[in-house]
Amino acid sequence: MKETSTRDRSNKYKRIYYRLKNINLFDENEELSFEEQLHATKIFFSLLIISLSIVIIFTSYSVRTNTVIIQSPKQNSFEKLSTQYPTTLSCPCTQSSIRYDQFLSFDTIYHPICTSQFVNQTFISSLIEYNMSNYYPLDYRIMAVSHFQIIALLCKTVKQMVSDALEEFTTKYIITNKALFNDIFNVQIEALIEQLKATTMANIKHINDFLWFNIFQNRIVSGLRTNYYIDTVPGSAVSIFLMSGYTNENKTCTCTLSDNCVHQAGIYNLTGRVGLQIPLFFGSLANDAPLL
């Protein structure tokens, strides 16, 4: 009885092996021969087994992402997690918009002259000369008061424009639906600040260029007679006054034709000969020197 059971089991295995060996996926009416069909079926199953093996191996070694939720993490925890999981960390915000003045403050530094005694009214008043009409028109003593008044006005104007620009900037909002990493946040804020600086400087320059352009194009005569002078025609039957522009020392440009024609500031005698040059001060108008 035992031998019969063993023989039946052996015959069963043989039948299974024979069926597996002769599995044929093709129909009987195919053009391929029976042997070719068996070979093609074996190749198909071999490739299928190899593909499944690759998928199983890859899946077993692939990294699995587990989602861990931390309620209301502290800043230190967020910064630590952002360095460990920079690509998968996500921290949704309960508040999507925050005003800049809640996390930004500015300490503006101006040119030292704007906080010096040179813009003090006491110093400026000490430069006033009551006999200015006795000086040569291009003598710096005539325009000294105006120069420092312009510097004081420039400092005041710039401070006001910068203050207004910062006030407008800090009332804006940063909008994001999730917390930003430190490096991304710093890059975005630095770019915004650089844009703010460039825009503010461009606005200041635009105002100065606008004023200077109007003075030059409309031939506005300075009250100090430093850009034009009034000349008369001797021997004329009627009084004729001509407006002429000063030329620089080498006579390469004149205030009449050029808006950037400047001359060295100095102390002159009545004949127009310079006795003492003042370094770093130039100009036909009072605002030329501080802007060059």
Protein backbone atom coordinates (compact mmCIF):
# COMPACT_ATOMS: atom_id res chain seq x y z
CA MET A 1 0.00 0.00 0.00
CA LYS A 2 2.87 2.29 0.86
CA GLU A 3 4.66 1.52 -2.43
CA THR A 4 1.47 2.30 -4.35
CA SER A 5 1.13 5.68 -2.62
CA THR A 6 4.76 6.52 -3.35
CA ARG A 7 4.35 5.49 -6.98
CA ASP A 8 1.20 7.61 -7.36
CA ARG A 9 2.98 10.64 -5.87
CA SER A 10 5.90 10.10 -8.23
CA ASN A 11 3.58 9.82 -11.22
CA LYS A 12 1.81 12.99 -10.09
CA TYR A 13 5.10 14.92 -10.00
CA LYS A 14 6.03 13.56 -13.41
CA ARG A 15 2.73 14.71 -14.86
CA ILE A 16 3.21 18.19 -13.34
CA TYR A 17 6.75 18.37 -14.69
CA TYR A 18 5.59 17.22 -18.10
CA ARG A 19 2.84 19.84 -18.19
CA LEU A 20 5.22 22.61 -17.11
CA LYS A 21 7.78 21.44 -19.62
CA ASN A 22 5.24 21.46 -22.42
CA ILE A 23 3.36 24.65 -21.58
CA ASN A 24 2.47 26.37 -24.80
CA LEU A 25 1.06 29.89 -24.96
CA PHE A 26 0.45 29.75 -28.69
CA ASP A 27 -2.64 28.63 -30.55
CA GLU A 28 -2.55 25.51 -32.67
CA ASN A 29 -3.02 27.45 -35.90
CA GLU A 30 0.15 29.53 -35.41
CA GLU A 31 2.73 29.44 -38.21
CA LEU A 32 5.49 28.39 -35.77
CA SER A 33 6.23 24.71 -35.32
CA PHE A 34 5.41 23.04 -32.01
CA GLU A 35 9.07 23.00 -30.95
CA GLU A 36 9.45 26.70 -31.78
CA GLN A 37 6.34 27.49 -29.79
CA LEU A 38 7.73 25.67 -26.75
CA HIS A 39 11.06 27.52 -27.00
CA ALA A 40 9.30 30.87 -27.33
CA THR A 41 7.13 30.09 -24.29
CA LYS A 42 10.20 29.16 -22.23
CA ILE A 43 11.94 32.40 -23.22
CA PHE A 44 8.85 34.39 -22.23
CA PHE A 45 8.63 32.78 -18.79
CA SER A 46 12.37 33.17 -18.25
CA LEU A 47 12.19 36.90 -18.97
CA LEU A 48 9.09 37.19 -16.79
CA ILE A 49 10.86 35.53 -13.85
CA ILE A 50 13.92 37.75 -14.28
CA SER A 51 11.76 40.91 -14.39
CA LEU A 52 9.82 39.90 -11.30
CA SER A 53 13.08 39.13 -9.49
CA ILE A 54 14.46 42.58 -10.31
CA VAL A 55 11.27 44.26 -9.09
CA ILE A 56 11.30 42.26 -5.85
CA ILE A 57 14.98 42.99 -5.17
CA PHE A 58 14.58 46.71 -5.92
CA THR A 59 11.50 46.95 -3.72
CA SER A 60 13.21 45.20 -0.82
CA TYR A 61 16.16 47.64 -0.92
CA SER A 62 14.20 50.83 -1.66
CA VAL A 63 13.88 53.50 1.04
CA ARG A 64 10.47 53.72 2.55
CA THR A 65 9.18 57.11 3.68
CA ASN A 66 7.34 57.15 6.95
CA THR A 67 5.27 60.21 7.70
CA VAL A 68 5.80 61.52 11.22
CA ILE A 69 3.71 64.46 12.43
CA ILE A 70 5.08 66.77 15.12
CA GLN A 71 2.54 69.19 16.50
CA SER A 72 3.76 72.81 16.91
CA PRO A 73 7.52 72.14 16.71
CA LYS A 74 9.91 74.66 18.26
CA GLN A 75 12.34 76.60 16.10
CA ASN A 76 15.34 74.53 17.23
CA SER A 77 13.53 71.31 16.35
CA PHE A 78 12.53 72.66 12.94
CA GLU A 79 16.09 73.77 12.14
CA LYS A 80 17.48 70.38 13.20
CA LEU A 81 14.92 68.49 11.12
CA SER A 82 15.51 70.76 8.13
CA THR A 83 19.18 69.72 8.04
CA GLN A 84 18.33 66.02 8.43
CA TYR A 85 15.41 65.88 5.98
CA PRO A 86 15.82 68.82 3.58
CA THR A 87 13.82 67.24 0.75
CA THR A 88 10.91 65.69 2.65
CA LEU A 89 10.31 68.03 5.57
CA SER A 90 7.17 70.12 5.28
CA CYS A 91 5.80 72.44 7.94
CA PRO A 92 2.44 74.05 7.06
CA CYS A 93 1.81 77.50 8.48
CA THR A 94 -1.24 78.42 10.51
CA GLN A 95 -0.70 82.02 9.34
CA SER A 96 0.18 82.41 5.67
CA SER A 97 1.09 86.13 5.72
CA ILE A 98 3.40 88.03 8.09
CA ARG A 99 4.38 91.70 7.95
CA TYR A 100 8.05 92.39 7.39
CA ASP A 101 8.30 94.66 10.44
CA GLN A 102 7.50 91.67 12.67
CA PHE A 103 10.83 90.03 11.91
CA LEU A 104 12.94 92.72 10.18
CA SER A 105 14.56 95.89 11.51
CA PHE A 106 16.93 98.31 9.80
CA ASP A 107 19.85 100.31 11.16
CA THR A 108 20.55 102.86 8.45
CA ILE A 109 24.09 104.28 8.17
CA TYR A 110 24.53 107.57 6.33
CA HIS A 111 27.62 109.39 5.15
CA PRO A 112 29.55 110.86 8.12
CA ILE A 113 29.09 114.39 6.79
CA CYS A 114 25.33 114.09 7.41
CA THR A 115 26.01 113.91 11.16
CA SER A 116 28.92 116.35 11.21
CA GLN A 117 29.05 120.04 12.07
CA PHE A 118 29.26 120.91 8.37
CA VAL A 119 25.48 120.57 8.04
CA ASN A 120 24.87 122.52 11.23
CA GLN A 121 23.21 125.86 10.70
CA THR A 122 25.68 127.57 13.05
CA PHE A 123 28.60 126.50 10.87
CA ILE A 124 26.79 127.47 7.66
CA SER A 125 25.92 130.90 9.05
CA SER A 126 29.58 131.48 9.90
CA LEU A 127 30.43 131.24 6.19
CA ILE A 128 28.23 134.16 5.20
CA GLU A 129 30.19 137.02 3.63
CA TYR A 130 28.51 140.41 3.46
CA ASN A 131 30.92 141.78 0.85
CA MET A 132 30.45 139.00 -1.71
CA SER A 133 30.00 141.50 -4.53
CA ASN A 134 33.69 142.35 -4.20
CA TYR A 135 34.76 138.83 -5.13
CA TYR A 136 35.30 137.32 -8.56
CA PRO A 137 32.08 135.48 -9.61
CA LEU A 138 33.74 132.04 -9.51
CA ASP A 139 35.37 132.60 -6.12
CA TYR A 140 34.45 129.74 -3.81
CA ARG A 141 33.71 132.11 -0.95
CA ILE A 142 30.60 133.20 -2.86
CA MET A 143 29.20 129.67 -3.20
CA ALA A 144 30.51 128.14 0.06
CA VAL A 145 27.30 128.84 1.97
CA SER A 146 25.16 127.42 -0.83
CA HIS A 147 27.35 124.33 -1.13
CA PHE A 148 26.92 123.38 2.50
CA GLN A 149 23.24 124.30 2.43
CA ILE A 150 22.85 121.90 -0.49
CA ILE A 151 24.73 119.20 1.43
CA ALA A 152 22.49 119.72 4.48
CA LEU A 153 19.39 119.64 2.27
CA LEU A 154 20.65 116.54 0.47
CA CYS A 155 21.21 114.73 3.78
CA LYS A 156 17.77 115.72 5.02
CA THR A 157 16.09 114.70 1.76
CA VAL A 158 17.89 111.36 1.59
CA LYS A 159 17.04 110.55 5.21
CA GLN A 160 13.38 111.33 4.56
CA MET A 161 13.28 109.29 1.34
CA VAL A 162 15.01 106.32 2.99
CA SER A 163 12.68 106.54 5.98
CA ASP A 164 9.63 106.60 3.69
CA ALA A 165 10.96 103.68 1.64
CA LEU A 166 11.62 101.58 4.75
CA GLU A 167 8.20 102.39 6.17
CA GLU A 168 6.54 101.33 2.94
CA PHE A 169 8.68 98.19 2.71
CA THR A 170 8.05 97.01 6.28
CA THR A 171 4.28 97.31 5.88
CA LYS A 172 4.33 94.68 3.15
CA TYR A 173 3.77 90.99 3.80
CA ILE A 174 5.71 87.83 3.17
CA ILE A 175 3.25 85.19 1.98
CA THR A 176 3.96 81.45 2.20
CA ASN A 177 1.86 78.42 3.08
CA LYS A 178 4.75 76.58 4.75
CA ALA A 179 7.78 77.42 6.85
CA LEU A 180 10.88 78.35 4.84
CA PHE A 181 14.30 76.89 5.47
CA ASN A 182 16.90 79.36 6.76
CA ASP A 183 18.98 79.43 3.57
CA ILE A 184 15.93 79.93 1.34
CA PHE A 185 14.52 82.60 3.67
CA ASN A 186 17.84 84.49 3.80
CA VAL A 187 18.24 84.44 0.01
CA GLN A 188 14.72 85.81 -0.53
CA ILE A 189 15.09 88.57 2.08
CA GLU A 190 18.55 89.61 0.83
CA ALA A 191 17.20 89.86 -2.72
CA LEU A 192 14.30 92.04 -1.54
CA ILE A 193 16.64 94.32 0.43
CA GLU A 194 19.02 94.71 -2.52
CA GLN A 195 16.05 95.61 -4.70
CA LEU A 196 14.90 98.15 -2.08
CA LYS A 197 18.37 99.75 -1.98
CA ALA A 198 18.61 99.93 -5.76
CA THR A 199 15.12 101.42 -6.10
CA THR A 200 15.71 104.04 -3.39
CA MET A 201 19.05 105.12 -4.87
CA ALA A 202 17.50 105.32 -8.33
CA ASN A 203 14.69 107.54 -6.99
CA ILE A 204 17.18 109.89 -5.31
CA LYS A 205 19.24 110.14 -8.49
CA HIS A 206 16.11 110.66 -10.57
CA ILE A 207 15.08 113.70 -8.51
CA ASN A 208 18.53 115.27 -8.76
CA ASP A 209 18.74 114.59 -12.50
CA PHE A 210 15.27 116.07 -12.97
CA LEU A 211 16.22 119.31 -11.17
CA TRP A 212 19.56 119.61 -12.97
CA PHE A 213 17.95 118.92 -16.37
CA ASN A 214 15.38 121.67 -15.84
CA ILE A 215 18.05 124.16 -14.77
CA PHE A 216 20.20 123.39 -17.80
CA GLN A 217 17.48 123.15 -20.46
CA ASN A 218 15.63 126.26 -19.27
CA ARG A 219 18.87 128.23 -18.89
CA ILE A 220 18.04 129.19 -15.32
CA VAL A 221 20.65 131.62 -14.06
CA SER A 222 22.09 130.92 -10.63
CA GLY A 223 21.58 133.73 -8.15
CA LEU A 224 25.29 133.45 -7.41
CA ARG A 225 26.17 133.98 -11.10
CA THR A 226 28.26 130.82 -11.11
CA ASN A 227 26.88 129.24 -14.29
CA TYR A 228 26.09 132.31 -16.42
CA TYR A 229 27.15 135.93 -16.35
CA ILE A 230 25.55 139.07 -17.77
CA ASP A 231 27.61 140.98 -20.31
CA THR A 232 26.95 144.29 -22.07
CA VAL A 233 27.81 145.39 -25.58
CA PRO A 234 29.97 148.54 -25.39
CA GLY A 235 29.19 151.32 -27.90
CA SER A 236 25.65 150.14 -28.49
CA ALA A 237 22.97 152.77 -28.91
CA VAL A 238 20.74 150.81 -26.58
CA SER A 239 21.52 148.79 -23.49
CA ILE A 240 21.98 145.15 -24.57
CA PHE A 241 22.64 142.45 -22.02
CA LEU A 242 24.01 139.10 -23.13
CA MET A 243 23.98 135.92 -21.05
CA SER A 244 27.18 133.94 -21.43
CA GLY A 245 28.35 130.69 -19.86
CA TYR A 246 31.66 130.20 -18.13
CA THR A 247 34.26 127.91 -19.68
CA ASN A 248 36.66 125.66 -17.83
CA GLU A 249 40.38 126.36 -17.61
CA ASN A 250 41.40 124.53 -20.78
CA LYS A 251 38.33 125.90 -22.60
CA THR A 252 37.09 122.46 -23.64
CA CYS A 253 33.52 123.03 -22.49
CA THR A 254 31.14 125.76 -21.45
CA CYS A 255 28.12 125.85 -19.16
CA THR A 256 26.08 127.09 -22.12
CA LEU A 257 26.54 123.89 -24.12
CA SER A 258 27.21 121.16 -21.59
CA ASP A 259 25.38 120.12 -18.44
CA ASN A 260 28.47 118.47 -16.96
CA CYS A 261 31.00 121.22 -17.52
CA VAL A 262 32.74 121.88 -14.21
CA HIS A 263 35.66 123.95 -13.02
CA GLN A 264 37.98 123.67 -10.07
CA ALA A 265 36.74 125.61 -7.04
CA GLY A 266 39.21 128.07 -5.60
CA ILE A 267 40.01 131.54 -4.33
CA TYR A 268 40.34 134.01 -7.23
CA ASN A 269 41.56 137.56 -7.55
CA LEU A 270 39.49 140.17 -9.33
CA THR A 271 41.14 139.42 -12.69
CA GLY A 272 40.01 135.80 -12.58
CA ARG A 273 43.41 134.30 -11.79
CA VAL A 274 43.15 131.47 -9.27
CA GLY A 275 45.18 132.04 -6.14
CA LEU A 276 44.25 128.90 -4.20
CA GLN A 277 42.55 125.76 -5.47
CA ILE A 278 40.20 123.83 -3.19
CA PRO A 279 40.55 120.06 -3.82
CA LEU A 280 37.45 117.89 -4.36
CA PHE A 281 35.18 120.88 -4.95
CA PHE A 282 33.96 121.60 -8.46
CA GLY A 283 31.03 123.02 -10.27
CA SER A 284 29.07 125.73 -11.93
CA LEU A 285 26.14 125.25 -9.57
CA ALA A 286 25.98 124.79 -5.83
CA ASN A 287 24.91 121.16 -6.06
CA ASP A 288 27.79 120.09 -8.32
CA ALA A 289 30.47 119.72 -5.67
CA PRO A 290 28.74 117.33 -3.25
CA LEU A 291 27.58 115.07 -6.10
CA LEU A 292 30.88 114.64 -7.92
